[in-house]
PDB file of C-alpha atoms in Angstrom:
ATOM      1  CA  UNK K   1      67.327 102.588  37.885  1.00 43.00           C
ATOM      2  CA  UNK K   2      66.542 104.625  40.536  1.00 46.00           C
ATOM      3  CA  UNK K   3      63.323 102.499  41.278  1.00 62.00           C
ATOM      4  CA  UNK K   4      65.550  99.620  41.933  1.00 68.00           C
ATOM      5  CA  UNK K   5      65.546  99.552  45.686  1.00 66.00           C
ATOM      6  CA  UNK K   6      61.593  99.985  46.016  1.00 70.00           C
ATOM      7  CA  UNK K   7      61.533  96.813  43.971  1.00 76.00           C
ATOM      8  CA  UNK K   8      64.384  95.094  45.778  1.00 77.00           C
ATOM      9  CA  UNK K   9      62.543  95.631  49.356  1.00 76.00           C
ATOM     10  CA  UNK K  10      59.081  94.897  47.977  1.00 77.00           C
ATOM     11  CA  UNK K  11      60.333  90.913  46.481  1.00 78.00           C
ATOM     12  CA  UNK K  12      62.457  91.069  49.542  1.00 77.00           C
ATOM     13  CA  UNK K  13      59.291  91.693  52.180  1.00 78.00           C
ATOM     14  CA  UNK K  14      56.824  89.787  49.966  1.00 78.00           C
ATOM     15  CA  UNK K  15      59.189  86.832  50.862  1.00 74.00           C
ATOM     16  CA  UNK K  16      59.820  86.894  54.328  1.00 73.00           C
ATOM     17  CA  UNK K  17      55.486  87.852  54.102  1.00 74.00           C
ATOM     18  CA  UNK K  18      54.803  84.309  52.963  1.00 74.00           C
ATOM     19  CA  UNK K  19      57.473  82.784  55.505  1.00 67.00           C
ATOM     20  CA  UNK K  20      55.973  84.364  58.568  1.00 69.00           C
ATOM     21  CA  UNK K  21      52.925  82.595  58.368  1.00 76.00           C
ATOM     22  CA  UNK K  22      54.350  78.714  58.679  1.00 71.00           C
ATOM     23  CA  UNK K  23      56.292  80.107  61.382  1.00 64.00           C
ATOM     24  CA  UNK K  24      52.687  81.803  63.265  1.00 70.00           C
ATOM     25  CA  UNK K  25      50.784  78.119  62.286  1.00 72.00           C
ATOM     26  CA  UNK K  26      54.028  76.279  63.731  1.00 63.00           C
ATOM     27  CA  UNK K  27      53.763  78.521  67.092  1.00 62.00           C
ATOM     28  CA  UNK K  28      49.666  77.487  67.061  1.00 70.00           C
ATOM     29  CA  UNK K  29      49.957  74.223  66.893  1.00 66.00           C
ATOM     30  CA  UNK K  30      52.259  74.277  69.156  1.00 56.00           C
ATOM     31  CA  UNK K  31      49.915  75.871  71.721  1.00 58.00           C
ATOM     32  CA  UNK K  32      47.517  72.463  71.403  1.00 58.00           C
ATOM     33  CA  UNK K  33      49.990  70.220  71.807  1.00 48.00           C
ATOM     34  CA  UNK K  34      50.620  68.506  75.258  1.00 43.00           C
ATOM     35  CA  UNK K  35      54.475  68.004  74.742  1.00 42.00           C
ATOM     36  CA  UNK K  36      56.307  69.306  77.054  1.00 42.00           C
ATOM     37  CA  UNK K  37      59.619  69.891  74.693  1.00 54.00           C
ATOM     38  CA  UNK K  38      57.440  71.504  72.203  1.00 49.00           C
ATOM     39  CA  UNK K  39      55.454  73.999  75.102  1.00 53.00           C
ATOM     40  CA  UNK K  40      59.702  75.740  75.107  1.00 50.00           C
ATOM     41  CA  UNK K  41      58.967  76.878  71.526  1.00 52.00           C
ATOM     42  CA  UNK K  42      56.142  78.320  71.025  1.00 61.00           C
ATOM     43  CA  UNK K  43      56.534  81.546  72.631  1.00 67.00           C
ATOM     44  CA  UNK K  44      59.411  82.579  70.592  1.00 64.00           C
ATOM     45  CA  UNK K  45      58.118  81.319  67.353  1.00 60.00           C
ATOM     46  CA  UNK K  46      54.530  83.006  67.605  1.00 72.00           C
ATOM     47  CA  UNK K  47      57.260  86.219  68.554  1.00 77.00           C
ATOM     48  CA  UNK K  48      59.447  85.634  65.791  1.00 73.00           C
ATOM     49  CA  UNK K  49      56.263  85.115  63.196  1.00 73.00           C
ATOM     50  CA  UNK K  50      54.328  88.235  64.476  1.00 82.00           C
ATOM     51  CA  UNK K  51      57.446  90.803  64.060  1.00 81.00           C
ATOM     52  CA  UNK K  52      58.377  89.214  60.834  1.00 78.00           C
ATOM     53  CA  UNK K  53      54.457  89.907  59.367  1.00 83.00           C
ATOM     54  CA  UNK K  54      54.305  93.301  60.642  1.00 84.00           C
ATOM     55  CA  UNK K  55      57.979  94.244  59.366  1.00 83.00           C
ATOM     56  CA  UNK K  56      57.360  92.823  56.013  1.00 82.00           C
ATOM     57  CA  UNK K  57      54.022  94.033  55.788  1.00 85.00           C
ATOM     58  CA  UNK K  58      55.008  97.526  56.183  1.00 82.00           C
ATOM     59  CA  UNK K  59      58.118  97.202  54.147  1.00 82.00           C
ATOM     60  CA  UNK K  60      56.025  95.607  51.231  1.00 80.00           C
ATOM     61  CA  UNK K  61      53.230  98.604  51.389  1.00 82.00           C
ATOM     62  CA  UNK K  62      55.652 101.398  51.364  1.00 77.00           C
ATOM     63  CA  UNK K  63      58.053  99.975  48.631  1.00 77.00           C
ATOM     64  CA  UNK K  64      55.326  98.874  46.276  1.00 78.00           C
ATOM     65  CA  UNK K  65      53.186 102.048  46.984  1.00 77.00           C
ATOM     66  CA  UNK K  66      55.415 104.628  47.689  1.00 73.00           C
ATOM     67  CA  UNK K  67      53.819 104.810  51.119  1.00 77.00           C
ATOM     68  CA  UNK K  68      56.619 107.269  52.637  1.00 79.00           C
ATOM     69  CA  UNK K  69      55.295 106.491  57.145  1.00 82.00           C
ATOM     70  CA  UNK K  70      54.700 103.004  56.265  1.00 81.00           C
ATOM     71  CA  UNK K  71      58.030 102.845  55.130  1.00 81.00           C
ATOM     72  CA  UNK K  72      59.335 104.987  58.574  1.00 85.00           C
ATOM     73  CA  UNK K  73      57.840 102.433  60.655  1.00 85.00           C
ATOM     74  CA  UNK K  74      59.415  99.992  58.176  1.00 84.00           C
ATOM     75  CA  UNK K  75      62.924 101.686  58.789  1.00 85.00           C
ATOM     76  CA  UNK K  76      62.382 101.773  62.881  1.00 88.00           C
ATOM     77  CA  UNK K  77      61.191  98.348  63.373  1.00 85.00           C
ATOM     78  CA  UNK K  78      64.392  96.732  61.774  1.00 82.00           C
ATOM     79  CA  UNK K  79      66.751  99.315  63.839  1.00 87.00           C
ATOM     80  CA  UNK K  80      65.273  98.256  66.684  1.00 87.00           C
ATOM     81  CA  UNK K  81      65.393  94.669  65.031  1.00 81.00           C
ATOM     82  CA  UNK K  82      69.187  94.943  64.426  1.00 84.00           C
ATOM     83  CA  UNK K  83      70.139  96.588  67.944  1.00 86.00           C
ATOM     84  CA  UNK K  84      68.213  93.365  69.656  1.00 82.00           C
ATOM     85  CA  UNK K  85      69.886  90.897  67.332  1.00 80.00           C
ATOM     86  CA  UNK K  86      73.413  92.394  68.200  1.00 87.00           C
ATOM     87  CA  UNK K  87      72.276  92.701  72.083  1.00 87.00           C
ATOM     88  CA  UNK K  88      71.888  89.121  71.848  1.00 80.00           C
ATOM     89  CA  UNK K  89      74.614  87.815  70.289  1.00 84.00           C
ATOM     90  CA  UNK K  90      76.680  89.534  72.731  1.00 89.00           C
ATOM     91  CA  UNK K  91      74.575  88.483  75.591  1.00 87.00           C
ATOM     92  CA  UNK K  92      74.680  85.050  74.365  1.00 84.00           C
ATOM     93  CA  UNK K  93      78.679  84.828  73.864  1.00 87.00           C
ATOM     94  CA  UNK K  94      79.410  86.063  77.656  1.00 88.00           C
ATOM     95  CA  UNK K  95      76.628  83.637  79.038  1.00 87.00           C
ATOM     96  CA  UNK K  96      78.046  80.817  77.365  1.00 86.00           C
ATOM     97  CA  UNK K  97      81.771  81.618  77.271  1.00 86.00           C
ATOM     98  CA  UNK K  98      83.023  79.405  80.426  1.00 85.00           C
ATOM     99  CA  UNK K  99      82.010  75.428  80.434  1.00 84.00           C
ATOM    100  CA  UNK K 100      82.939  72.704  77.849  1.00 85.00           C
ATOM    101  CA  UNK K 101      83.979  69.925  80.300  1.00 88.00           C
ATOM    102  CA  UNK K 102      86.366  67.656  81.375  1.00 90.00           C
ATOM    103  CA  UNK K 103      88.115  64.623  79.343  1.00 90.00           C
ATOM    104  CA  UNK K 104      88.094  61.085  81.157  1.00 90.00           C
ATOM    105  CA  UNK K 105      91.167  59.412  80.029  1.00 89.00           C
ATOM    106  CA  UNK K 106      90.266  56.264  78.567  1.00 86.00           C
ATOM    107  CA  UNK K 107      86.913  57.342  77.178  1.00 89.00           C
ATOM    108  CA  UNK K 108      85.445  58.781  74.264  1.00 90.00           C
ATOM    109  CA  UNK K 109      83.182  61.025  76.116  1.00 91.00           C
ATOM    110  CA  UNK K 110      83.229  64.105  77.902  1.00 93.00           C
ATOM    111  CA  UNK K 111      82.099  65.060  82.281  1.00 94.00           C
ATOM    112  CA  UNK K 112      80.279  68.621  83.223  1.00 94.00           C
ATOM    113  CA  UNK K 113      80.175  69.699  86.053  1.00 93.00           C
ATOM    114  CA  UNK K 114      77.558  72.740  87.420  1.00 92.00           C
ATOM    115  CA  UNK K 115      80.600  75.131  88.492  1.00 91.00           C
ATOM    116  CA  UNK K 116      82.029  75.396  85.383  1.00 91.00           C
ATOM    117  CA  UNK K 117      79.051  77.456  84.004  1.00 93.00           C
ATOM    118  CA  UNK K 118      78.137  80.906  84.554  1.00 91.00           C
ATOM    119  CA  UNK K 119      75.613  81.900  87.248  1.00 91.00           C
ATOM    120  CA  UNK K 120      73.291  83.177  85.466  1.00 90.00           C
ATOM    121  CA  UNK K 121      72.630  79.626  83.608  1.00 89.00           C
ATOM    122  CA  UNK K 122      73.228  78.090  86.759  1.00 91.00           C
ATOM    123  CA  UNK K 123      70.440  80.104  88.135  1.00 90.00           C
ATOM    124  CA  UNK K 124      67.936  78.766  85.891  1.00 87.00           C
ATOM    125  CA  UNK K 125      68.213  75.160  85.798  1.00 90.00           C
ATOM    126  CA  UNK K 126      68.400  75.235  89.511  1.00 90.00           C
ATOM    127  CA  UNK K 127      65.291  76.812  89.758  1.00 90.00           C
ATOM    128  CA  UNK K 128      63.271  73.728  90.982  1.00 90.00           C
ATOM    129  CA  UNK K 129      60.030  74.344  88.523  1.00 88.00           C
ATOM    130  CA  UNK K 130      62.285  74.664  85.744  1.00 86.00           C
ATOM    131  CA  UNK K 131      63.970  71.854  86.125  1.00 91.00           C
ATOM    132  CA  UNK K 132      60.975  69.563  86.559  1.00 90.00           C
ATOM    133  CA  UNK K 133      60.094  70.597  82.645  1.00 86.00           C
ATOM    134  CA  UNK K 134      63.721  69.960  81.537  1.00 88.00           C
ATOM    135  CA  UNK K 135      63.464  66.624  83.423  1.00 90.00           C
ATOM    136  CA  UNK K 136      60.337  65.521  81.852  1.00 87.00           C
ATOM    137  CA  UNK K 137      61.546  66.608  78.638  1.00 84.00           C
ATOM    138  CA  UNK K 138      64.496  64.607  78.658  1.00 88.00           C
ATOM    139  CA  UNK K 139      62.641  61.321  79.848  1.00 87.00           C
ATOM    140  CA  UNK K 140      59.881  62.076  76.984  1.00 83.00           C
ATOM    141  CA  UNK K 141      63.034  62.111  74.678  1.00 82.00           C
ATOM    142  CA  UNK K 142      64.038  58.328  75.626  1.00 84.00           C
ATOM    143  CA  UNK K 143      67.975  59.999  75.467  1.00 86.00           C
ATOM    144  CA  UNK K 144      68.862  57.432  77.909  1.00 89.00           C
ATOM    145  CA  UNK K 145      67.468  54.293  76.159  1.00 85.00           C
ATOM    146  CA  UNK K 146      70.065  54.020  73.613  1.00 78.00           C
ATOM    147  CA  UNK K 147      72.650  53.397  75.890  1.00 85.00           C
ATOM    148  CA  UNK K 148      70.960  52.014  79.109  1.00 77.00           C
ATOM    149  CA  UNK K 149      72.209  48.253  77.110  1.00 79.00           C
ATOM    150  CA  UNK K 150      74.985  49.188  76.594  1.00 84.00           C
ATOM    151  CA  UNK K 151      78.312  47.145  77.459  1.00 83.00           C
ATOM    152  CA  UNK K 152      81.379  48.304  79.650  1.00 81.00           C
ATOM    153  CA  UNK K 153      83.301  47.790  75.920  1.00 85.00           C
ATOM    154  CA  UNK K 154      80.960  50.207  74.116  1.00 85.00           C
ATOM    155  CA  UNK K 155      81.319  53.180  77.237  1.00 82.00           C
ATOM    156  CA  UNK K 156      84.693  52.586  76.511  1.00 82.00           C
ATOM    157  CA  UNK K 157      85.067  53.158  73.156  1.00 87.00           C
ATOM    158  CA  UNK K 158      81.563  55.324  72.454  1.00 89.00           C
ATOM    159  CA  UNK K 159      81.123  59.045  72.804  1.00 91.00           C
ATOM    160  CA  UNK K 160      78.129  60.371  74.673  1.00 92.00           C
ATOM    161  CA  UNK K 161      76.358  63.449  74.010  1.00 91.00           C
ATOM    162  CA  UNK K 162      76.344  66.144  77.287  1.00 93.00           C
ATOM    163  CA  UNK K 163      73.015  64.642  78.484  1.00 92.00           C
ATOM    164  CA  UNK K 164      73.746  61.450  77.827  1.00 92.00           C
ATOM    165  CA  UNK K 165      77.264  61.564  79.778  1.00 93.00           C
ATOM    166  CA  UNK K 166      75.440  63.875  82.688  1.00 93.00           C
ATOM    167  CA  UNK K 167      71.909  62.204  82.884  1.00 93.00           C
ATOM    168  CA  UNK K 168      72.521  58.734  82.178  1.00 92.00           C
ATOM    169  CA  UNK K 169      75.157  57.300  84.059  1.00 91.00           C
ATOM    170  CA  UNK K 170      77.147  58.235  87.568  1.00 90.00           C
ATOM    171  CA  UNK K 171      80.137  59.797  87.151  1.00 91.00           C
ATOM    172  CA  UNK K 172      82.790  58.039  86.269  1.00 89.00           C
ATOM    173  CA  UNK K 173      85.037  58.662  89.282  1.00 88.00           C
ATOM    174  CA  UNK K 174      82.120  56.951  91.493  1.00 88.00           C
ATOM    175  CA  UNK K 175      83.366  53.535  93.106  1.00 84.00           C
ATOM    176  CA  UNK K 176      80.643  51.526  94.653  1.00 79.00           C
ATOM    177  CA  UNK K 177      82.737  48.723  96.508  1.00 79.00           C
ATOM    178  CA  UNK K 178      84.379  51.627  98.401  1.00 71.00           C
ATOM    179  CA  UNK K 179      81.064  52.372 100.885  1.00 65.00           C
ATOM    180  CA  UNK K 180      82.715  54.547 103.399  1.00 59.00           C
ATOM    181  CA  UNK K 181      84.815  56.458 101.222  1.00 70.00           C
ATOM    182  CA  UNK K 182      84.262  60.599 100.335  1.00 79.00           C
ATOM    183  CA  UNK K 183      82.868  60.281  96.651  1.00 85.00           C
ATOM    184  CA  UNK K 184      81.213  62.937  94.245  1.00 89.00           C
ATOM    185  CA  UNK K 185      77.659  63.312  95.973  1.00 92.00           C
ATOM    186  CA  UNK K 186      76.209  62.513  92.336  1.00 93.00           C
ATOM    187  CA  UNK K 187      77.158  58.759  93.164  1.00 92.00           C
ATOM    188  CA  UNK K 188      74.642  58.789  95.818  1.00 90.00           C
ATOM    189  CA  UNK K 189      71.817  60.344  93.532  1.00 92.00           C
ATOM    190  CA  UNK K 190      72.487  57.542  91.444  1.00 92.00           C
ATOM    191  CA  UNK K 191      70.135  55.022  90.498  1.00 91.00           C
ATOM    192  CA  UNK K 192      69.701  52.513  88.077  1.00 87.00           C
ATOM    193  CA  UNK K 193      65.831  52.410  88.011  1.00 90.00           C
ATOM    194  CA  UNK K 194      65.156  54.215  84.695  1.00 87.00           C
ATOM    195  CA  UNK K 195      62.816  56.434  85.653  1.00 88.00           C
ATOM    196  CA  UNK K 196      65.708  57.846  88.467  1.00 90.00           C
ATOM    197  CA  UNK K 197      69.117  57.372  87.240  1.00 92.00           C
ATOM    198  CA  UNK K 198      70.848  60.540  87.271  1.00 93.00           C
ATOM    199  CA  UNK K 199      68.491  62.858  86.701  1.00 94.00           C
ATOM    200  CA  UNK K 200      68.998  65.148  90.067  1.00 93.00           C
ATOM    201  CA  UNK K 201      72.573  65.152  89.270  1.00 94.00           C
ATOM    202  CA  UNK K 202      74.128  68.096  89.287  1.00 94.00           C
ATOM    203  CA  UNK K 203      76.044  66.199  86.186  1.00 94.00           C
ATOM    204  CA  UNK K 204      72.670  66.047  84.588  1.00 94.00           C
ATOM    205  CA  UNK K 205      71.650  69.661  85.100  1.00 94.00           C
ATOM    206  CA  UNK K 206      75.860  70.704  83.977  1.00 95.00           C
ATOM    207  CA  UNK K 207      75.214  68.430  80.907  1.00 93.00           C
ATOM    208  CA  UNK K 208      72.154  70.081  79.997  1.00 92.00           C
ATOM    209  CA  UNK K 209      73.608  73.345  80.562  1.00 92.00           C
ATOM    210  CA  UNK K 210      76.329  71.799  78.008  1.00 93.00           C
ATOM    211  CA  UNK K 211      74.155  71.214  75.570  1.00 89.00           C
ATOM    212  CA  UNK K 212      72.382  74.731  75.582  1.00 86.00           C
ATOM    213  CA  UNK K 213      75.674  76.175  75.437  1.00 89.00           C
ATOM    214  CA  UNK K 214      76.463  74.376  72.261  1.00 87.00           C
ATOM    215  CA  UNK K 215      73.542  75.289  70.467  1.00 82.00           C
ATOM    216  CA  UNK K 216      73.894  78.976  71.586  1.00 83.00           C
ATOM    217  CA  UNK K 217      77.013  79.283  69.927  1.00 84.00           C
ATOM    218  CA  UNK K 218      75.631  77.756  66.435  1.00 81.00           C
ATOM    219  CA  UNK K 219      72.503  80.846  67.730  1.00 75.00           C
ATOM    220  CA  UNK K 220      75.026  83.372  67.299  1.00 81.00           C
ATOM    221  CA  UNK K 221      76.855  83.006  64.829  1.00 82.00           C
ATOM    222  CA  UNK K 222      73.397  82.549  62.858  1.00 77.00           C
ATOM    223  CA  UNK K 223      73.036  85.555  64.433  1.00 77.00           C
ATOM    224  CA  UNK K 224      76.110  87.385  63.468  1.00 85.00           C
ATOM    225  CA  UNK K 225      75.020  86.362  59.727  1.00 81.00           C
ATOM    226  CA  UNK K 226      71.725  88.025  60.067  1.00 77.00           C
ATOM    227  CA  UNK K 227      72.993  91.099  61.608  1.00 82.00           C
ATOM    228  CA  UNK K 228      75.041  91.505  58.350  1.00 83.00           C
ATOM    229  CA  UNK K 229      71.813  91.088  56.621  1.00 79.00           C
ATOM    230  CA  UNK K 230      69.880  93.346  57.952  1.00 79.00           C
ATOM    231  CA  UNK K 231      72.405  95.729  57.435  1.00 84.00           C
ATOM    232  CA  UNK K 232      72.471  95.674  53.736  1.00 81.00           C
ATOM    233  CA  UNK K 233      68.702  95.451  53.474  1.00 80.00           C
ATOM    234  CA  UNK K 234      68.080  98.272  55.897  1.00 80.00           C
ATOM    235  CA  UNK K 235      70.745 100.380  53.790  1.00 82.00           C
ATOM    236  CA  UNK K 236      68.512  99.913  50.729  1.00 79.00           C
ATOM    237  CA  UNK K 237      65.138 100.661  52.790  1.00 80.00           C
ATOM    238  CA  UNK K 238      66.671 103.624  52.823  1.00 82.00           C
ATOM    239  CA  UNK K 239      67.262 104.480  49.591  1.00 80.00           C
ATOM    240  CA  UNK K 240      63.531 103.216  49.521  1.00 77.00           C
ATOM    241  CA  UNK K 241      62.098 105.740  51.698  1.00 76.00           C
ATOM    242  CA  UNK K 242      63.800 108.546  50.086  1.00 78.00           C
ATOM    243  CA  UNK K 243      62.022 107.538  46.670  1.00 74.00           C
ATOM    244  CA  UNK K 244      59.023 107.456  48.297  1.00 69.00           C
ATOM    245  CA  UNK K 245      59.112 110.985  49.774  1.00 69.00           C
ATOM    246  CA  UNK K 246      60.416 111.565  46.180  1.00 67.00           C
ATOM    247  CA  UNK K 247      57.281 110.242  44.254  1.00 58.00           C
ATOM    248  CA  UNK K 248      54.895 112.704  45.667  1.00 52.00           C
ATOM    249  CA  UNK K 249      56.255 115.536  44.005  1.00 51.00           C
ATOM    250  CA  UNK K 250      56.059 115.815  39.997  1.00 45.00           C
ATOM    251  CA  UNK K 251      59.636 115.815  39.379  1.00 46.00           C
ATOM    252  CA  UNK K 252      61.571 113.334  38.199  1.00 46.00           C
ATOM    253  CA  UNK K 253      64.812 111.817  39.985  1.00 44.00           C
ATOM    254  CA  UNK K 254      67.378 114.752  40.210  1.00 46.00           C
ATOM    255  CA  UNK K 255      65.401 117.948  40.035  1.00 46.00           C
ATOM    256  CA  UNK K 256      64.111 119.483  43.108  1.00 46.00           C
ATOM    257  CA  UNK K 257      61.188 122.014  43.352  1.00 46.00           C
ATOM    258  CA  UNK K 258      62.730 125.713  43.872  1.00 46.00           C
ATOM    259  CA  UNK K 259      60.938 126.673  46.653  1.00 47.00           C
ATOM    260  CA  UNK K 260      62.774 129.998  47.263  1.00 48.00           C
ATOM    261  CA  UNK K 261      65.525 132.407  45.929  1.00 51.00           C
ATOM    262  CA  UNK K 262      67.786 134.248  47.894  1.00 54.00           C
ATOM    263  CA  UNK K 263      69.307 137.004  46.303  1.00 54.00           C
ATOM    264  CA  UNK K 264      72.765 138.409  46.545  1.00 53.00           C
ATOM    265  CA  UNK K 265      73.928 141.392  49.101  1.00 50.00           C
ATOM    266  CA  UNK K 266      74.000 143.547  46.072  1.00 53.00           C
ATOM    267  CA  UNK K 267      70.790 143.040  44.669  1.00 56.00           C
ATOM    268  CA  UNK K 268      68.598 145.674  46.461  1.00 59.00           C
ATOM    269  CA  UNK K 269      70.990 148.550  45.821  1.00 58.00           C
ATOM    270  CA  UNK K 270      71.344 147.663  42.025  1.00 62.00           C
ATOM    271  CA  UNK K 271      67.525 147.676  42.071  1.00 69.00           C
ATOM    272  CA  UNK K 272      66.699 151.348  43.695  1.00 67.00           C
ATOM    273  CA  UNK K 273      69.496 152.555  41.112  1.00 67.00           C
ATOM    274  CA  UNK K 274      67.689 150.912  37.865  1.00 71.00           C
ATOM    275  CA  UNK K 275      64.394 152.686  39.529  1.00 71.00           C
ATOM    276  CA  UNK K 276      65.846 155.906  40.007  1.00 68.00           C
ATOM    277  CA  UNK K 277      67.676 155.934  36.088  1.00 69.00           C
ATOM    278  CA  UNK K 278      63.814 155.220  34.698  1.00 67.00           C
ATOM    279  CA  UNK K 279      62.609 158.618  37.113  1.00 67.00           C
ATOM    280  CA  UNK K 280      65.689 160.676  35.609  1.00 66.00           C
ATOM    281  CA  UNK K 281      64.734 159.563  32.035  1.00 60.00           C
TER     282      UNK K 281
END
């Protein structure tokens, strides 16, 4: 029984072995393709793919062989592993805390707005050669197509995703017959050619920002889960190692080799008196 958590990491690592390399060929094709929505995920999944093979590849050798340093680097790679996973998922809950927008009455659908968000997201999509790939991305995506037809009836009773409700129309508040009056400056970045609308919003960039924010919070909790995880499995790598130090000794589970005796305060003196009893007699 004692062998039980060599053989639990080795099926474990053998798994997560085969599942590293769709995730390496996903990241390479990746790298050939000319989409610009694709180009954001590449990185990350040749990163991903290239620590899982090397963590499972050393877990796998020293479970299955008793490989004791394969097994250290094994133990050390998912610490470090866990501590970025937890780094992030704190990280990621006090980037995306503030946001979530602001109801219209009388619509379905949600408005952002760029101040709501933190500065350090705001930092990014304002970065002008960032945005340009998010931009292109989102016309690539034809998000605005669906609803370009779309009667005053249906944006009153249909919801709109972040993008859709940042990028896709002016703001709601925007009143064209009133020329001369102070309105949201996204009104006057408006424009119904398609390839314009409201792209250089600061709507679109908040409802972007919106929709990052969103899937970061579905990122951490997935996170959160593999934390846990890791946890348990790194708890039985553990137990794994030790067996493996274990197996290069001849003794079975539970008996250790007696490598030196140290004998009581008394011995010495009990000795010279046996030795001078035999010199008497």
């Amino acid at each position: 029984m004692y062998r039980l958590s060599n053989s639990v990491i080795g099926f474990l690592n053998l798994f997560t072995l085969l599942a590293s390399i769709p995730i390496i060929g996903a990241g390479l094709w990746m790298t050939r393709s000319s989409t610009t929505c694709e180009s954001f995920l590449q990185t990350p999944l040749l990163v991903i793919g290239f620590i899982v093979l090397i963590i499972s590849l050393a877990g796998f050798i020293g479970a299955c062989f008793h490989v004791a340093w394969a097994l250290w680097v094994y133990l050390v790679i998912m610490l470090l592993l866990i501590g970025a996973l937890m780094g992030l998922t704190i990280f990621g809950f006090v980037v995306t805390s503030p946001g979530g927008g602001t109801a219209i009455p009388g619509r379905m659908y949600r408005e952002y707005h760029l101040d709501s968000y933190s500065p350090w997201l705001k930092k990014r999509v304002l970065d002008p050669h960032y945005w340009m790939t998010i931009r292109s991305c989102i016309l690539g995506s034809k998000t605005c197509d669906k609803i370009v037809l779309w009667t005053p009836f249906e944006y009153l009773t249909k919801d709109l995703t972040p993008i859709q409700s940042g990028c896709c129309k002016p703001p709601t508040s925007c009143n064209y017959a009133m020329t001369l009056a102070a309105q949201d400056p996204d009104c006057y970045r408006w424009n119904n050619a398609v390839a314009v609308l409201c792209y250089e919003c600061e709507s679109c960039k908040a409802g972007v920002l919106e929709d990052v924010r969103r899937s970061w919070h579905k990122l951490s909790v997935l996170n959160i889960v593999m934390v846990v995880v890791l946890i348990g499995i790194y708890s039985i790598g553990c137990c794994a190692f030790q067996n493996a130090k274990r197996a290069h000794t001849d003794y079975p589970y539970g008996h250790n080799r007696m490598s030196k005796v140290r004998p009581r305060w008394d011995f010495h003196w009990w000795r010279w008196l046996d030795d001078r009893r035999h010199q008497l007699y």
